[in-house]
């Protein structure tokens, strides 16, 4: 290999990742989301299905016109914003030290198959819908929710708080989406 090719390969390996906005018209199916730069956005007109998980230290916004399904979990130390029309489903848990914001259109549903793990912060705005956390919240985790129907197995050391709604972001697929919208 020529020295210049080796040099360019090393630079590209150590260069910081740049955020991207990915627009999909229809459904998006992925095995997992990993190695995302802060500010990465997936804007989808249909449903988003992630078969495995959102991996460690990911920073991502997922916006779907329909449903968001995460097969396993949002892994530790992630910063995630989820926006959906009808359903957000997480098969297992929100792992430790995560910050997650969820927004659903009126009448939507959030389902977390296990728990919100320790030291995580979660905000859920589900006007006119329902939230279910099967095993509750772990130690020192905090769940803030605005929803008429909230079911959880119990705090188990964490806390849940019925709070005022966070402003619902505009769901506009024709321009760049971001937490500020």
PDB file of C-alpha atoms in Angstrom:
ATOM      1  CA  UNK A   1       0.000   0.000   0.000  1.00  0.00           C
ATOM      2  CA  UNK A   2       1.289   3.449  -0.880  1.00  0.00           C
ATOM      3  CA  UNK A   3       2.099   5.788   2.023  1.00  0.00           C
ATOM      4  CA  UNK A   4      -0.434   8.420   0.911  1.00  0.00           C
ATOM      5  CA  UNK A   5      -3.238   5.820   0.796  1.00  0.00           C
ATOM      6  CA  UNK A   6      -2.318   4.637   4.291  1.00  0.00           C
ATOM      7  CA  UNK A   7      -2.248   8.234   5.548  1.00  0.00           C
ATOM      8  CA  UNK A   8      -5.698   8.999   4.077  1.00  0.00           C
ATOM      9  CA  UNK A   9      -7.113   5.794   5.529  1.00  0.00           C
ATOM     10  CA  UNK A  10      -5.825   6.696   9.010  1.00  0.00           C
ATOM     11  CA  UNK A  11      -7.241  10.221   8.781  1.00  0.00           C
ATOM     12  CA  UNK A  12     -10.663   8.939   7.765  1.00  0.00           C
ATOM     13  CA  UNK A  13     -10.607   6.403  10.603  1.00  0.00           C
ATOM     14  CA  UNK A  14      -9.917   9.021  13.287  1.00  0.00           C
ATOM     15  CA  UNK A  15     -11.984  11.857  11.793  1.00  0.00           C
ATOM     16  CA  UNK A  16     -15.076  12.720  13.830  1.00  0.00           C
ATOM     17  CA  UNK A  17     -18.380  11.533  12.418  1.00  0.00           C
ATOM     18  CA  UNK A  18     -20.638  14.196  10.957  1.00  0.00           C
ATOM     19  CA  UNK A  19     -24.376  14.248  11.618  1.00  0.00           C
ATOM     20  CA  UNK A  20     -26.649  13.263   8.772  1.00  0.00           C
ATOM     21  CA  UNK A  21     -30.344  13.615   8.058  1.00  0.00           C
ATOM     22  CA  UNK A  22     -31.796  10.584   6.305  1.00  0.00           C
ATOM     23  CA  UNK A  23     -35.216  10.956   4.664  1.00  0.00           C
ATOM     24  CA  UNK A  24     -37.190   7.819   3.813  1.00  0.00           C
ATOM     25  CA  UNK A  25     -40.530   7.811   2.006  1.00  0.00           C
ATOM     26  CA  UNK A  26     -42.184   4.605   3.207  1.00  0.00           C
ATOM     27  CA  UNK A  27     -40.921   2.234   5.938  1.00  0.00           C
ATOM     28  CA  UNK A  28     -37.384   1.947   7.355  1.00  0.00           C
ATOM     29  CA  UNK A  29     -36.061  -1.421   8.639  1.00  0.00           C
ATOM     30  CA  UNK A  30     -32.632  -1.633  10.305  1.00  0.00           C
ATOM     31  CA  UNK A  31     -30.803  -4.271  12.359  1.00  0.00           C
ATOM     32  CA  UNK A  32     -29.481  -1.638  14.774  1.00  0.00           C
ATOM     33  CA  UNK A  33     -28.344   1.955  15.033  1.00  0.00           C
ATOM     34  CA  UNK A  34     -24.747   2.468  16.124  1.00  0.00           C
ATOM     35  CA  UNK A  35     -21.897   4.987  15.868  1.00  0.00           C
ATOM     36  CA  UNK A  36     -24.079   8.001  15.162  1.00  0.00           C
ATOM     37  CA  UNK A  37     -22.811  11.542  15.403  1.00  0.00           C
ATOM     38  CA  UNK A  38     -24.797  13.906  17.633  1.00  0.00           C
ATOM     39  CA  UNK A  39     -27.569  15.431  15.545  1.00  0.00           C
ATOM     40  CA  UNK A  40     -28.192  12.408  13.299  1.00  0.00           C
ATOM     41  CA  UNK A  41     -31.841  12.244  12.204  1.00  0.00           C
ATOM     42  CA  UNK A  42     -34.005   9.630  10.520  1.00  0.00           C
ATOM     43  CA  UNK A  43     -37.214  11.165   9.129  1.00  0.00           C
ATOM     44  CA  UNK A  44     -39.597   8.503   7.812  1.00  0.00           C
ATOM     45  CA  UNK A  45     -43.131   8.857   6.424  1.00  0.00           C
ATOM     46  CA  UNK A  46     -44.103   5.281   7.384  1.00  0.00           C
ATOM     47  CA  UNK A  47     -42.920   3.003  10.212  1.00  0.00           C
ATOM     48  CA  UNK A  48     -39.442   2.534  11.707  1.00  0.00           C
ATOM     49  CA  UNK A  49     -38.396  -0.962  12.820  1.00  0.00           C
ATOM     50  CA  UNK A  50     -35.045  -1.569  14.522  1.00  0.00           C
ATOM     51  CA  UNK A  51     -34.749  -5.331  14.996  1.00  0.00           C
ATOM     52  CA  UNK A  52     -32.062  -5.235  17.686  1.00  0.00           C
ATOM     53  CA  UNK A  53     -31.177  -2.032  19.533  1.00  0.00           C
ATOM     54  CA  UNK A  54     -29.938   1.506  19.507  1.00  0.00           C
ATOM     55  CA  UNK A  55     -26.328   0.832  20.517  1.00  0.00           C
ATOM     56  CA  UNK A  56     -24.133   2.407  23.241  1.00  0.00           C
ATOM     57  CA  UNK A  57     -23.512   6.157  23.132  1.00  0.00           C
ATOM     58  CA  UNK A  58     -25.773   6.769  20.132  1.00  0.00           C
ATOM     59  CA  UNK A  59     -27.261  10.211  19.696  1.00  0.00           C
ATOM     60  CA  UNK A  60     -30.185  10.113  17.290  1.00  0.00           C
ATOM     61  CA  UNK A  61     -33.619  11.459  16.457  1.00  0.00           C
ATOM     62  CA  UNK A  62     -36.166   9.029  14.955  1.00  0.00           C
ATOM     63  CA  UNK A  63     -39.320  10.534  13.476  1.00  0.00           C
ATOM     64  CA  UNK A  64     -42.000   8.285  11.974  1.00  0.00           C
ATOM     65  CA  UNK A  65     -45.413   9.094  10.555  1.00  0.00           C
ATOM     66  CA  UNK A  66     -46.651   5.742  11.886  1.00  0.00           C
ATOM     67  CA  UNK A  67     -44.989   3.486  14.455  1.00  0.00           C
ATOM     68  CA  UNK A  68     -41.515   3.049  15.960  1.00  0.00           C
ATOM     69  CA  UNK A  69     -40.526  -0.488  17.033  1.00  0.00           C
ATOM     70  CA  UNK A  70     -37.224  -1.217  18.799  1.00  0.00           C
ATOM     71  CA  UNK A  71     -36.850  -4.998  19.197  1.00  0.00           C
ATOM     72  CA  UNK A  72     -34.513  -5.062  22.187  1.00  0.00           C
ATOM     73  CA  UNK A  73     -33.448  -1.879  23.951  1.00  0.00           C
ATOM     74  CA  UNK A  74     -32.009   1.577  23.906  1.00  0.00           C
ATOM     75  CA  UNK A  75     -28.517   0.758  25.158  1.00  0.00           C
ATOM     76  CA  UNK A  76     -26.579   2.629  27.834  1.00  0.00           C
ATOM     77  CA  UNK A  77     -25.438   6.261  27.578  1.00  0.00           C
ATOM     78  CA  UNK A  78     -27.701   7.082  24.622  1.00  0.00           C
ATOM     79  CA  UNK A  79     -29.426  10.362  23.875  1.00  0.00           C
ATOM     80  CA  UNK A  80     -32.530   9.601  21.813  1.00  0.00           C
ATOM     81  CA  UNK A  81     -35.604  11.513  20.648  1.00  0.00           C
ATOM     82  CA  UNK A  82     -38.514   9.451  19.328  1.00  0.00           C
ATOM     83  CA  UNK A  83     -41.469  11.033  17.504  1.00  0.00           C
ATOM     84  CA  UNK A  84     -44.268   8.850  16.167  1.00  0.00           C
ATOM     85  CA  UNK A  85     -47.845   9.024  15.018  1.00  0.00           C
ATOM     86  CA  UNK A  86     -49.422   6.020  16.753  1.00  0.00           C
ATOM     87  CA  UNK A  87     -47.024   3.730  18.690  1.00  0.00           C
ATOM     88  CA  UNK A  88     -43.567   3.589  20.270  1.00  0.00           C
ATOM     89  CA  UNK A  89     -42.652   0.057  21.328  1.00  0.00           C
ATOM     90  CA  UNK A  90     -39.389  -0.946  23.064  1.00  0.00           C
ATOM     91  CA  UNK A  91     -39.166  -4.740  23.491  1.00  0.00           C
ATOM     92  CA  UNK A  92     -36.898  -4.782  26.525  1.00  0.00           C
ATOM     93  CA  UNK A  93     -35.715  -1.651  28.309  1.00  0.00           C
ATOM     94  CA  UNK A  94     -34.187   1.776  28.297  1.00  0.00           C
ATOM     95  CA  UNK A  95     -30.734   0.967  29.678  1.00  0.00           C
ATOM     96  CA  UNK A  96     -28.763   2.897  32.284  1.00  0.00           C
ATOM     97  CA  UNK A  97     -27.614   6.514  31.921  1.00  0.00           C
ATOM     98  CA  UNK A  98     -29.860   7.290  28.925  1.00  0.00           C
ATOM     99  CA  UNK A  99     -31.781  10.448  28.115  1.00  0.00           C
ATOM    100  CA  UNK A 100     -34.869   9.740  26.039  1.00  0.00           C
ATOM    101  CA  UNK A 101     -37.666  12.026  24.837  1.00  0.00           C
ATOM    102  CA  UNK A 102     -40.817  10.539  23.307  1.00  0.00           C
ATOM    103  CA  UNK A 103     -43.602  12.414  21.536  1.00  0.00           C
ATOM    104  CA  UNK A 104     -46.750  10.804  20.168  1.00  0.00           C
ATOM    105  CA  UNK A 105     -49.717  12.249  18.357  1.00  0.00           C
ATOM    106  CA  UNK A 106     -53.010  12.310  20.237  1.00  0.00           C
ATOM    107  CA  UNK A 107     -54.268   8.839  21.107  1.00  0.00           C
ATOM    108  CA  UNK A 108     -50.885   7.121  20.704  1.00  0.00           C
ATOM    109  CA  UNK A 109     -49.352   4.428  22.875  1.00  0.00           C
ATOM    110  CA  UNK A 110     -45.919   3.841  24.473  1.00  0.00           C
ATOM    111  CA  UNK A 111     -44.969   0.306  25.522  1.00  0.00           C
ATOM    112  CA  UNK A 112     -41.701  -0.635  27.308  1.00  0.00           C
ATOM    113  CA  UNK A 113     -41.437  -4.426  27.746  1.00  0.00           C
ATOM    114  CA  UNK A 114     -39.200  -4.374  30.823  1.00  0.00           C
ATOM    115  CA  UNK A 115     -38.052  -1.239  32.630  1.00  0.00           C
ATOM    116  CA  UNK A 116     -36.349   2.119  32.657  1.00  0.00           C
ATOM    117  CA  UNK A 117     -32.921   1.237  34.066  1.00  0.00           C
ATOM    118  CA  UNK A 118     -30.900   3.091  36.670  1.00  0.00           C
ATOM    119  CA  UNK A 119     -29.830   6.718  36.304  1.00  0.00           C
ATOM    120  CA  UNK A 120     -31.901   7.290  33.140  1.00  0.00           C
ATOM    121  CA  UNK A 121     -34.097  10.301  32.419  1.00  0.00           C
ATOM    122  CA  UNK A 122     -37.187   9.847  30.255  1.00  0.00           C
ATOM    123  CA  UNK A 123     -39.788  12.397  29.121  1.00  0.00           C
ATOM    124  CA  UNK A 124     -42.972  11.126  27.459  1.00  0.00           C
ATOM    125  CA  UNK A 125     -45.694  13.310  25.948  1.00  0.00           C
ATOM    126  CA  UNK A 126     -48.662  11.182  24.894  1.00  0.00           C
ATOM    127  CA  UNK A 127     -51.805  13.356  24.844  1.00  0.00           C
ATOM    128  CA  UNK A 128     -54.991  11.290  24.896  1.00  0.00           C
ATOM    129  CA  UNK A 129     -53.068   7.990  24.817  1.00  0.00           C
ATOM    130  CA  UNK A 130     -51.453   5.448  27.136  1.00  0.00           C
ATOM    131  CA  UNK A 131     -48.050   4.481  28.550  1.00  0.00           C
ATOM    132  CA  UNK A 132     -47.111   1.063  29.928  1.00  0.00           C
ATOM    133  CA  UNK A 133     -43.787   0.173  31.596  1.00  0.00           C
ATOM    134  CA  UNK A 134     -44.060  -3.540  32.467  1.00  0.00           C
ATOM    135  CA  UNK A 135     -41.384  -3.774  35.217  1.00  0.00           C
ATOM    136  CA  UNK A 136     -41.317  -0.148  36.331  1.00  0.00           C
ATOM    137  CA  UNK A 137     -38.344   2.110  36.951  1.00  0.00           C
ATOM    138  CA  UNK A 138     -34.991   1.192  38.469  1.00  0.00           C
ATOM    139  CA  UNK A 139     -32.996   3.064  41.113  1.00  0.00           C
ATOM    140  CA  UNK A 140     -32.394   6.760  40.550  1.00  0.00           C
ATOM    141  CA  UNK A 141     -34.221   6.814  37.213  1.00  0.00           C
ATOM    142  CA  UNK A 142     -36.794   9.526  36.553  1.00  0.00           C
ATOM    143  CA  UNK A 143     -39.782   9.279  34.227  1.00  0.00           C
ATOM    144  CA  UNK A 144     -41.738  12.451  33.481  1.00  0.00           C
ATOM    145  CA  UNK A 145     -44.964  11.878  31.607  1.00  0.00           C
ATOM    146  CA  UNK A 146     -47.966  13.759  30.271  1.00  0.00           C
ATOM    147  CA  UNK A 147     -50.629  11.172  29.545  1.00  0.00           C
ATOM    148  CA  UNK A 148     -54.122  10.324  30.850  1.00  0.00           C
ATOM    149  CA  UNK A 149     -53.291   6.592  31.256  1.00  0.00           C
ATOM    150  CA  UNK A 150     -49.977   5.585  32.852  1.00  0.00           C
ATOM    151  CA  UNK A 151     -49.316   2.013  34.062  1.00  0.00           C
ATOM    152  CA  UNK A 152     -46.094   0.858  35.670  1.00  0.00           C
ATOM    153  CA  UNK A 153     -45.121  -2.045  37.943  1.00  0.00           C
ATOM    154  CA  UNK A 154     -43.870   0.421  40.524  1.00  0.00           C
ATOM    155  CA  UNK A 155     -40.920   2.732  41.007  1.00  0.00           C
ATOM    156  CA  UNK A 156     -38.480   0.084  42.390  1.00  0.00           C
ATOM    157  CA  UNK A 157     -36.198   2.909  43.492  1.00  0.00           C
ATOM    158  CA  UNK A 158     -36.871   5.319  40.629  1.00  0.00           C
ATOM    159  CA  UNK A 159     -39.523   7.999  40.341  1.00  0.00           C
ATOM    160  CA  UNK A 160     -42.416   8.813  38.057  1.00  0.00           C
ATOM    161  CA  UNK A 161     -43.992  12.231  37.820  1.00  0.00           C
ATOM    162  CA  UNK A 162     -47.080  13.449  36.036  1.00  0.00           C
ATOM    163  CA  UNK A 163     -45.915  16.724  34.565  1.00  0.00           C
ATOM    164  CA  UNK A 164     -47.026  19.376  32.144  1.00  0.00           C
ATOM    165  CA  UNK A 165     -46.673  18.506  28.470  1.00  0.00           C
ATOM    166  CA  UNK A 166     -43.486  19.278  26.648  1.00  0.00           C
ATOM    167  CA  UNK A 167     -44.193  21.207  23.450  1.00  0.00           C
ATOM    168  CA  UNK A 168     -45.062  18.771  20.683  1.00  0.00           C
ATOM    169  CA  UNK A 169     -42.659  19.275  17.776  1.00  0.00           C
ATOM    170  CA  UNK A 170     -44.109  19.922  14.365  1.00  0.00           C
ATOM    171  CA  UNK A 171     -44.196  16.725  12.271  1.00  0.00           C
ATOM    172  CA  UNK A 172     -43.169  18.133   8.902  1.00  0.00           C
ATOM    173  CA  UNK A 173     -41.483  15.651   6.568  1.00  0.00           C
ATOM    174  CA  UNK A 174     -40.730  18.176   3.845  1.00  0.00           C
ATOM    175  CA  UNK A 175     -38.035  20.088   5.662  1.00  0.00           C
ATOM    176  CA  UNK A 176     -35.201  19.198   7.994  1.00  0.00           C
ATOM    177  CA  UNK A 177     -36.508  18.006  11.346  1.00  0.00           C
ATOM    178  CA  UNK A 178     -34.781  18.706  14.617  1.00  0.00           C
ATOM    179  CA  UNK A 179     -35.425  18.937  18.344  1.00  0.00           C
ATOM    180  CA  UNK A 180     -35.929  22.662  17.959  1.00  0.00           C
ATOM    181  CA  UNK A 181     -38.932  22.235  15.584  1.00  0.00           C
TER     182      UNK A 181
END
